C-alpha positions as protocol buffer text, in pm:
chain_id: "A"
residue {
  index: 1
  type: MET
  ca { x: -1079 y: 2207 z: -729 }
}
residue {
  index: 2
  type: ALA
  ca { x: -729 y: 1988 z: -698 }
}
residue {
  index: 3
  type: SER
  ca { x: -813 y: 1606 z: -630 }
}
residue {
  index: 4
  type: SER
  ca { x: -674 y: 1487 z: -362 }
}
residue {
  index: 5
  type: ILE
  ca { x: -526 y: 1144 z: -248 }
}
residue {
  index: 6
  type: VAL
  ca { x: -381 y: 974 z: 89 }
}
residue {
  index: 7
  type: VAL
  ca { x: -92 y: 804 z: 76 }
}
residue {
  index: 8
  type: TYR
  ca { x: -42 y: 563 z: 388 }
}
residue {
  index: 9
  type: GLY
  ca { x: 354 y: 511 z: 402 }
}
residue {
  index: 10
  type: GLY
  ca { x: 445 y: 827 z: 197 }
}
residue {
  index: 11
  type: SER
  ca { x: 782 y: 824 z: 362 }
}
residue {
  index: 12
  type: GLY
  ca { x: 881 y: 452 z: 211 }
}
residue {
  index: 13
  type: ALA
  ca { x: 1051 y: 408 z: -99 }
}
residue {
  index: 14
  type: LEU
  ca { x: 719 y: 319 z: -250 }
}
residue {
  index: 15
  type: GLY
  ca { x: 502 y: 593 z: -68 }
}
residue {
  index: 16
  type: ARG
  ca { x: 773 y: 865 z: -178 }
}
residue {
  index: 17
  type: ALA
  ca { x: 735 y: 791 z: -573 }
}
residue {
  index: 18
  type: ILE
  ca { x: 345 y: 785 z: -549 }
}
residue {
  index: 19
  type: VAL
  ca { x: 335 y: 1092 z: -381 }
}
residue {
  index: 20
  type: SER
  ca { x: 597 y: 1266 z: -579 }
}
residue {
  index: 21
  type: LYS
  ca { x: 403 y: 1148 z: -909 }
}
residue {
  index: 22
  type: PHE
  ca { x: 49 y: 1298 z: -811 }
}
residue {
  index: 23
  type: ARG
  ca { x: 214 y: 1613 z: -667 }
}
residue {
  index: 24
  type: GLN
  ca { x: 361 y: 1650 z: -1007 }
}
residue {
  index: 25
  type: MET
  ca { x: 7 y: 1631 z: -1129 }
}
residue {
  index: 26
  type: ASP
  ca { x: -117 y: 1898 z: -881 }
}
residue {
  index: 27
  type: TRP
  ca { x: -303 y: 1677 z: -690 }
}
residue {
  index: 28
  type: ASN
  ca { x: -343 y: 1774 z: -280 }
}
residue {
  index: 29
  type: VAL
  ca { x: -161 y: 1485 z: -141 }
}
residue {
  index: 30
  type: PHE
  ca { x: -163 y: 1381 z: 233 }
}
residue {
  index: 31
  type: SER
  ca { x: 152 y: 1174 z: 333 }
}
residue {
  index: 32
  type: ILE
  ca { x: 83 y: 937 z: 687 }
}
residue {
  index: 33
  type: ASP
  ca { x: 421 y: 799 z: 804 }
}
residue {
  index: 34
  type: PHE
  ca { x: 644 y: 793 z: 1087 }
}
residue {
  index: 35
  type: PHE
  ca { x: 845 y: 1082 z: 949 }
}
residue {
  index: 36
  type: ALA
  ca { x: 767 y: 1371 z: 696 }
}
residue {
  index: 37
  type: ASN
  ca { x: 762 y: 1362 z: 330 }
}
residue {
  index: 38
  type: GLN
  ca { x: 864 y: 1732 z: 219 }
}
residue {
  index: 39
  type: GLU
  ca { x: 713 y: 1700 z: -133 }
}
residue {
  index: 40
  type: ALA
  ca { x: 354 y: 1645 z: 61 }
}
residue {
  index: 41
  type: THR
  ca { x: 94 y: 1890 z: 45 }
}
residue {
  index: 42
  type: THR
  ca { x: 10 y: 1779 z: 417 }
}
residue {
  index: 43
  type: ASN
  ca { x: 167 y: 1517 z: 669 }
}
residue {
  index: 44
  type: ILE
  ca { x: 22 y: 1339 z: 930 }
}
residue {
  index: 45
  type: LEU
  ca { x: 270 y: 1171 z: 1167 }
}
residue {
  index: 46
  type: LEU
  ca { x: 208 y: 857 z: 1360 }
}
residue {
  index: 47
  type: GLU
  ca { x: 369 y: 753 z: 1696 }
}
residue {
  index: 48
  type: LYS
  ca { x: 517 y: 416 z: 1684 }
}
residue {
  index: 49
  type: ASN
  ca { x: 370 y: 320 z: 2027 }
}
residue {
  index: 50
  type: ASP
  ca { x: 29 y: 392 z: 1894 }
}
residue {
  index: 51
  type: THR
  ca { x: -232 y: 89 z: 1967 }
}
residue {
  index: 52
  type: LEU
  ca { x: -470 y: 33 z: 1673 }
}
residue {
  index: 53
  type: GLU
  ca { x: -717 y: 213 z: 1789 }
}
residue {
  index: 54
  type: GLU
  ca { x: -495 y: 528 z: 1872 }
}
residue {
  index: 55
  type: GLN
  ca { x: -342 y: 507 z: 1533 }
}
residue {
  index: 56
  type: GLY
  ca { x: -701 y: 517 z: 1394 }
}
residue {
  index: 57
  type: ARG
  ca { x: -825 y: 819 z: 1606 }
}
residue {
  index: 58
  type: ARG
  ca { x: -494 y: 1019 z: 1494 }
}
residue {
  index: 59
  type: VAL
  ca { x: -550 y: 936 z: 1129 }
}
residue {
  index: 60
  type: ILE
  ca { x: -913 y: 980 z: 1128 }
}
residue {
  index: 61
  type: GLY
  ca { x: -893 y: 1318 z: 1324 }
}
residue {
  index: 62
  type: SER
  ca { x: -630 y: 1439 z: 1079 }
}
residue {
  index: 63
  type: VAL
  ca { x: -841 y: 1431 z: 737 }
}
residue {
  index: 64
  type: SER
  ca { x: -1100 y: 1664 z: 732 }
}
residue {
  index: 65
  type: CYS
  ca { x: -1192 y: 1654 z: 361 }
}
residue {
  index: 66
  type: HIS
  ca { x: -1324 y: 1400 z: 121 }
}
residue {
  index: 67
  type: VAL
  ca { x: -1074 y: 1247 z: -113 }
}
residue {
  index: 68
  type: ASP
  ca { x: -1033 y: 1122 z: -445 }
}
residue {
  index: 69
  type: ALA
  ca { x: -813 y: 821 z: -367 }
}
residue {
  index: 70
  type: ILE
  ca { x: -674 y: 652 z: -69 }
}
residue {
  index: 71
  type: VAL
  ca { x: -331 y: 415 z: -141 }
}
residue {
  index: 72
  type: CYS
  ca { x: -161 y: 187 z: 159 }
}
residue {
  index: 73
  type: VAL
  ca { x: 166 y: 99 z: 63 }
}
residue {
  index: 74
  type: ALA
  ca { x: 250 y: 94 z: 429 }
}
residue {
  index: 75
  type: GLY
  ca { x: 463 y: -247 z: 523 }
}
residue {
  index: 76
  type: GLY
  ca { x: 781 y: -380 z: 571 }
}
residue {
  index: 77
  type: TRP
  ca { x: 942 y: -750 z: 534 }
}
residue {
  index: 78
  type: ALA
  ca { x: 1100 y: -999 z: 777 }
}
residue {
  index: 79
  type: GLY
  ca { x: 1188 y: -1381 z: 731 }
}
residue {
  index: 80
  type: GLY
  ca { x: 1185 y: -1679 z: 945 }
}
residue {
  index: 81
  type: ASN
  ca { x: 1008 y: -2014 z: 1013 }
}
residue {
  index: 82
  type: ALA
  ca { x: 805 y: -2180 z: 1300 }
}
residue {
  index: 83
  type: ALA
  ca { x: 1156 y: -2243 z: 1490 }
}
residue {
  index: 84
  type: SER
  ca { x: 1266 y: -1896 z: 1446 }
}
residue {
  index: 85
  type: ASN
  ca { x: 1373 y: -1745 z: 1774 }
}
residue {
  index: 86
  type: ASP
  ca { x: 1218 y: -1431 z: 1682 }
}
residue {
  index: 87
  type: LEU
  ca { x: 912 y: -1573 z: 1548 }
}
residue {
  index: 88
  type: PHE
  ca { x: 663 y: -1380 z: 1761 }
}
residue {
  index: 89
  type: SER
  ca { x: 798 y: -1061 z: 1790 }
}
residue {
  index: 90
  type: THR
  ca { x: 881 y: -1037 z: 1350 }
}
residue {
  index: 91
  type: SER
  ca { x: 533 y: -1157 z: 1327 }
}
residue {
  index: 92
  type: GLU
  ca { x: 369 y: -910 z: 1550 }
}
residue {
  index: 93
  type: LEU
  ca { x: 583 y: -638 z: 1328 }
}
residue {
  index: 94
  type: MET
  ca { x: 454 y: -751 z: 993 }
}
residue {
  index: 95
  type: TRP
  ca { x: 96 y: -764 z: 1153 }
}
residue {
  index: 96
  type: LYS
  ca { x: 62 y: -424 z: 1277 }
}
residue {
  index: 97
  type: GLN
  ca { x: 279 y: -260 z: 987 }
}
residue {
  index: 98
  type: SER
  ca { x: 48 y: -422 z: 699 }
}
residue {
  index: 99
  type: VAL
  ca { x: -248 y: -542 z: 851 }
}
residue {
  index: 100
  type: HIS
  ca { x: -326 y: -259 z: 1092 }
}
residue {
  index: 101
  type: SER
  ca { x: -220 y: 58 z: 848 }
}
residue {
  index: 102
  type: SER
  ca { x: -491 y: -154 z: 616 }
}
residue {
  index: 103
  type: LEU
  ca { x: -750 y: -149 z: 836 }
}
residue {
  index: 104
  type: VAL
  ca { x: -685 y: 202 z: 930 }
}
residue {
  index: 105
  type: ALA
  ca { x: -679 y: 312 z: 557 }
}
residue {
  index: 106
  type: SER
  ca { x: -1006 y: 119 z: 515 }
}
residue {
  index: 107
  type: HIS
  ca { x: -1193 y: 296 z: 786 }
}
residue {
  index: 108
  type: LEU
  ca { x: -1091 y: 604 z: 641 }
}
residue {
  index: 109
  type: ALA
  ca { x: -1197 y: 513 z: 319 }
}
residue {
  index: 110
  type: SER
  ca { x: -1557 y: 463 z: 479 }
}
residue {
  index: 111
  type: LYS
  ca { x: -1585 y: 822 z: 611 }
}
residue {
  index: 112
  type: SER
  ca { x: -1340 y: 1035 z: 386 }
}
residue {
  index: 113
  type: LEU
  ca { x: -1349 y: 895 z: 21 }
}
residue {
  index: 114
  type: LYS
  ca { x: -1558 y: 999 z: -217 }
}
residue {
  index: 115
  type: PRO
  ca { x: -1848 y: 821 z: -407 }
}
residue {
  index: 116
  type: ASN
  ca { x: -1634 y: 641 z: -702 }
}
residue {
  index: 117
  type: GLY
  ca { x: -1301 y: 679 z: -532 }
}
residue {
  index: 118
  type: LEU
  ca { x: -1030 y: 462 z: -533 }
}
residue {
  index: 119
  type: LEU
  ca { x: -877 y: 212 z: -218 }
}
residue {
  index: 120
  type: LEU
  ca { x: -579 y: 46 z: -317 }
}
residue {
  index: 121
  type: LEU
  ca { x: -394 y: -198 z: -52 }
}
residue {
  index: 122
  type: THR
  ca { x: -71 y: -396 z: -55 }
}
residue {
  index: 123
  type: GLY
  ca { x: -54 y: -757 z: -37 }
}
residue {
  index: 124
  type: ALA
  ca { x: 224 y: -956 z: -170 }
}
residue {
  index: 125
  type: TYR
  ca { x: 247 y: -1233 z: -496 }
}
residue {
  index: 126
  type: PRO
  ca { x: 456 y: -1455 z: -260 }
}
residue {
  index: 127
  type: ALA
  ca { x: 159 y: -1460 z: -29 }
}
residue {
  index: 128
  type: GLN
  ca { x: -108 y: -1664 z: -262 }
}
residue {
  index: 129
  type: LYS
  ca { x: 53 y: -1975 z: -144 }
}
residue {
  index: 130
  type: GLY
  ca { x: 281 y: -2083 z: 157 }
}
residue {
  index: 131
  type: THR
  ca { x: 556 y: -1883 z: 271 }
}
residue {
  index: 132
  type: PRO
  ca { x: 759 y: -2149 z: 502 }
}
residue {
  index: 133
  type: PHE
  ca { x: 1050 y: -1916 z: 502 }
}
residue {
  index: 134
  type: MET
  ca { x: 881 y: -1598 z: 605 }
}
residue {
  index: 135
  type: ILE
  ca { x: 588 y: -1721 z: 777 }
}
residue {
  index: 136
  type: GLY
  ca { x: 509 y: -1370 z: 989 }
}
residue {
  index: 137
  type: TYR
  ca { x: 515 y: -1180 z: 648 }
}
residue {
  index: 138
  type: GLY
  ca { x: 325 y: -1401 z: 444 }
}
residue {
  index: 139
  type: MET
  ca { x: 50 y: -1460 z: 702 }
}
residue {
  index: 140
  type: ALA
  ca { x: 15 y: -1071 z: 755 }
}
residue {
  index: 141
  type: LYS
  ca { x: -11 y: -1000 z: 339 }
}
residue {
  index: 142
  type: ALA
  ca { x: -284 y: -1298 z: 291 }
}
residue {
  index: 143
  type: ALA
  ca { x: -474 y: -1093 z: 550 }
}
residue {
  index: 144
  type: VAL
  ca { x: -454 y: -815 z: 358 }
}
residue {
  index: 145
  type: HIS
  ca { x: -615 y: -1024 z: 50 }
}
residue {
  index: 146
  type: GLN
  ca { x: -882 y: -1130 z: 246 }
}
residue {
  index: 147
  type: LEU
  ca { x: -961 y: -778 z: 367 }
}
residue {
  index: 148
  type: VAL
  ca { x: -977 y: -673 z: 13 }
}
residue {
  index: 149
  type: LEU
  ca { x: -1203 y: -946 z: -82 }
}
residue {
  index: 150
  type: SER
  ca { x: -1417 y: -838 z: 203 }
}
residue {
  index: 151
  type: LEU
  ca { x: -1427 y: -489 z: 91 }
}
residue {
  index: 152
  type: ALA
  ca { x: -1537 y: -548 z: -236 }
}
residue {
  index: 153
  type: GLY
  ca { x: -1857 y: -709 z: -95 }
}
residue {
  index: 154
  type: PRO
  ca { x: -2187 y: -570 z: -74 }
}
residue {
  index: 155
  type: ASP
  ca { x: -2230 y: -370 z: 288 }
}
residue {
  index: 156
  type: SER
  ca { x: -1869 y: -328 z: 360 }
}
residue {
  index: 157
  type: GLY
  ca { x: -1876 y: 48 z: 456 }
}
residue {
  index: 158
  type: LEU
  ca { x: -1734 y: 162 z: 174 }
}
residue {
  index: 159
  type: PRO
  ca { x: -1909 y: 426 z: -24 }
}
residue {
  index: 160
  type: ALA
  ca { x: -2120 y: 380 z: -302 }
}
residue {
  index: 161
  type: ASP
  ca { x: -1938 y: 283 z: -643 }
}
residue {
  index: 162
  type: ALA
  ca { x: -1593 y: 291 z: -448 }
}
residue {
  index: 163
  type: LYS
  ca { x: -1341 y: 67 z: -623 }
}
residue {
  index: 164
  type: VAL
  ca { x: -1098 y: -155 z: -397 }
}
residue {
  index: 165
  type: ASN
  ca { x: -798 y: -357 z: -477 }
}
residue {
  index: 166
  type: ALA
  ca { x: -498 y: -478 z: -352 }
}
residue {
  index: 167
  type: ILE
  ca { x: -126 y: -473 z: -556 }
}
residue {
  index: 168
  type: LEU
  ca { x: 91 y: -787 z: -557 }
}
residue {
  index: 169
  type: PRO
  ca { x: 418 y: -715 z: -642 }
}
residue {
  index: 170
  type: VAL
  ca { x: 727 y: -978 z: -642 }
}
residue {
  index: 171
  type: THR
  ca { x: 1018 y: -731 z: -546 }
}
residue {
  index: 172
  type: LEU
  ca { x: 1018 y: -368 z: -540 }
}
residue {
  index: 173
  type: ASP
  ca { x: 1353 y: -210 z: -664 }
}
residue {
  index: 174
  type: THR
  ca { x: 1451 y: 0 z: -384 }
}
residue {
  index: 175
  type: PRO
  ca { x: 1754 y: 60 z: -214 }
}
residue {
  index: 176
  type: MET
  ca { x: 1721 y: -136 z: 46 }
}
residue {
  index: 177
  type: ASN
  ca { x: 1667 y: -441 z: -137 }
}
residue {
  index: 178
  type: ARG
  ca { x: 1939 y: -355 z: -387 }
}
residue {
  index: 179
  type: SER
  ca { x: 2182 y: -379 z: -94 }
}
residue {
  index: 180
  type: GLY
  ca { x: 2031 y: -664 z: 76 }
}
residue {
  index: 181
  type: MET
  ca { x: 2062 y: -858 z: -224 }
}
residue {
  index: 182
  type: PRO
  ca { x: 2332 y: -685 z: -462 }
}
residue {
  index: 183
  type: ASN
  ca { x: 2379 y: -997 z: -696 }
}
residue {
  index: 184
  type: ALA
  ca { x: 1994 y: -1052 z: -786 }
}
residue {
  index: 185
  type: ASP
  ca { x: 1843 y: -1002 z: -1135 }
}
residue {
  index: 186
  type: PHE
  ca { x: 1712 y: -634 z: -1138 }
}
residue {
  index: 187
  type: THR
  ca { x: 1571 y: -650 z: -1461 }
}
residue {
  index: 188
  type: SER
  ca { x: 1270 y: -848 z: -1280 }
}
residue {
  index: 189
  type: TRP
  ca { x: 1224 y: -595 z: -1026 }
}
residue {
  index: 190
  type: THR
  ca { x: 959 y: -343 z: -1050 }
}
residue {
  index: 191
  type: PRO
  ca { x: 1059 y: 25 z: -1030 }
}
residue {
  index: 192
  type: CYS
  ca { x: 853 y: 186 z: -764 }
}
residue {
  index: 193
  type: SER
  ca { x: 788 y: 478 z: -1014 }
}
residue {
  index: 194
  type: GLU
  ca { x: 645 y: 265 z: -1257 }
}
residue {
  index: 195
  type: ILE
  ca { x: 374 y: 126 z: -1000 }
}
residue {
  index: 196
  type: ALA
  ca { x: 291 y: 510 z: -918 }
}
residue {
  index: 197
  type: GLU
  ca { x: 242 y: 572 z: -1287 }
}
residue {
  index: 198
  type: GLN
  ca { x: 8 y: 287 z: -1281 }
}
residue {
  index: 199
  type: MET
  ca { x: -193 y: 398 z: -977 }
}
residue {
  index: 200
  type: TYR
  ca { x: -223 y: 781 z: -1117 }
}
residue {
  index: 201
  type: LYS
  ca { x: -382 y: 579 z: -1440 }
}
residue {
  index: 202
  type: TRP
  ca { x: -630 y: 393 z: -1221 }
}
residue {
  index: 203
  type: ALA
  ca { x: -713 y: 720 z: -994 }
}
residue {
  index: 204
  type: THR
  ca { x: -740 y: 931 z: -1315 }
}
residue {
  index: 205
  type: ASP
  ca { x: -931 y: 707 z: -1519 }
}
residue {
  index: 206
  type: LYS
  ca { x: -1158 y: 490 z: -1281 }
}
residue {
  index: 207
  type: ASP
  ca { x: -1322 y: 302 z: -1585 }
}
residue {
  index: 208
  type: THR
  ca { x: -1002 y: 137 z: -1618 }
}
residue {
  index: 209
  type: ALA
  ca { x: -962 y: 10 z: -1273 }
}
residue {
  index: 210
  type: PRO
  ca { x: -1068 y: -314 z: -1176 }
}
residue {
  index: 211
  type: SER
  ca { x: -1247 y: -357 z: -832 }
}
residue {
  index: 212
  type: GLY
  ca { x: -1229 y: -675 z: -579 }
}
residue {
  index: 213
  type: LYS
  ca { x: -920 y: -770 z: -759 }
}
residue {
  index: 214
  type: LEU
  ca { x: -575 y: -882 z: -636 }
}
residue {
  index: 215
  type: ILE
  ca { x: -329 y: -716 z: -886 }
}
residue {
  index: 216
  type: GLU
  ca { x: -24 y: -927 z: -995 }
}
residue {
  index: 217
  type: ILE
  ca { x: 278 y: -702 z: -1062 }
}
residue {
  index: 218
  type: VAL
  ca { x: 529 y: -910 z: -1270 }
}
residue {
  index: 219
  type: THR
  ca { x: 836 y: -759 z: -1416 }
}
residue {
  index: 220
  type: GLN
  ca { x: 1037 y: -949 z: -1647 }
}
residue {
  index: 221
  type: ASP
  ca { x: 1307 y: -827 z: -1850 }
}
residue {
  index: 222
  type: ASN
  ca { x: 1255 y: -480 z: -1751 }
}
residue {
  index: 223
  type: LYS
  ca { x: 846 y: -485 z: -1860 }
}
residue {
  index: 224
  type: THR
  ca { x: 583 y: -496 z: -1596 }
}
residue {
  index: 225
  type: SER
  ca { x: 260 y: -638 z: -1653 }
}
residue {
  index: 226
  type: TYR
  ca { x: -62 y: -633 z: -1428 }
}
residue {
  index: 227
  type: ASN
  ca { x: -245 y: -932 z: -1411 }
}
residue {
  index: 228
  type: ALA
  ca { x: -613 y: -871 z: -1176 }
}
residue {
  index: 229
  type: LYS
  ca { x: -745 y: -1214 z: -1020 }
}
């Protein structure tokens, strides 16, 4: 029987790379997003106006089997400090994109992840400290970090021996990031395909995967390292 993975945010740049990698390795892939990913085995489409509870019910009701891994790479970025006119709207958006999706993925894991399965959420390297120029983003990502630490504790609701971690990238090498920062040092950006390869290793050899960790992903001179904290 083929292994299965749920990719929350499967139509984003990183999500597409993950879906593609696992499909290449003959896994069944559920993609959850607002838009379909044609490479995925199954697409679960979200509605932008869904509340957190409605989104949760939509996702939980669409996954009827037990899966080997769940990864949540949904999210976005917005800048702004406490004086920004759009502070409230951008902070609310960041919370919905990062925290709501991570909560739904975690609840799905409590119901559909196999024992010894893998749950990966997405934090951010800069959110380990203050982020005065992107308050809403940093606040949301820090909440994801805290969620992982809670899920790794006893009686968290996850299946027996499940492993849960957050990846903390610095900057992903995506077309959107290149368009927005054309003069940046791309040798310090992490390719999405690199992270997809590492996720596949963790999913297929769980003895090598840590648990309850915030995993910093740092790329220098086109070489990527993973530091679990």
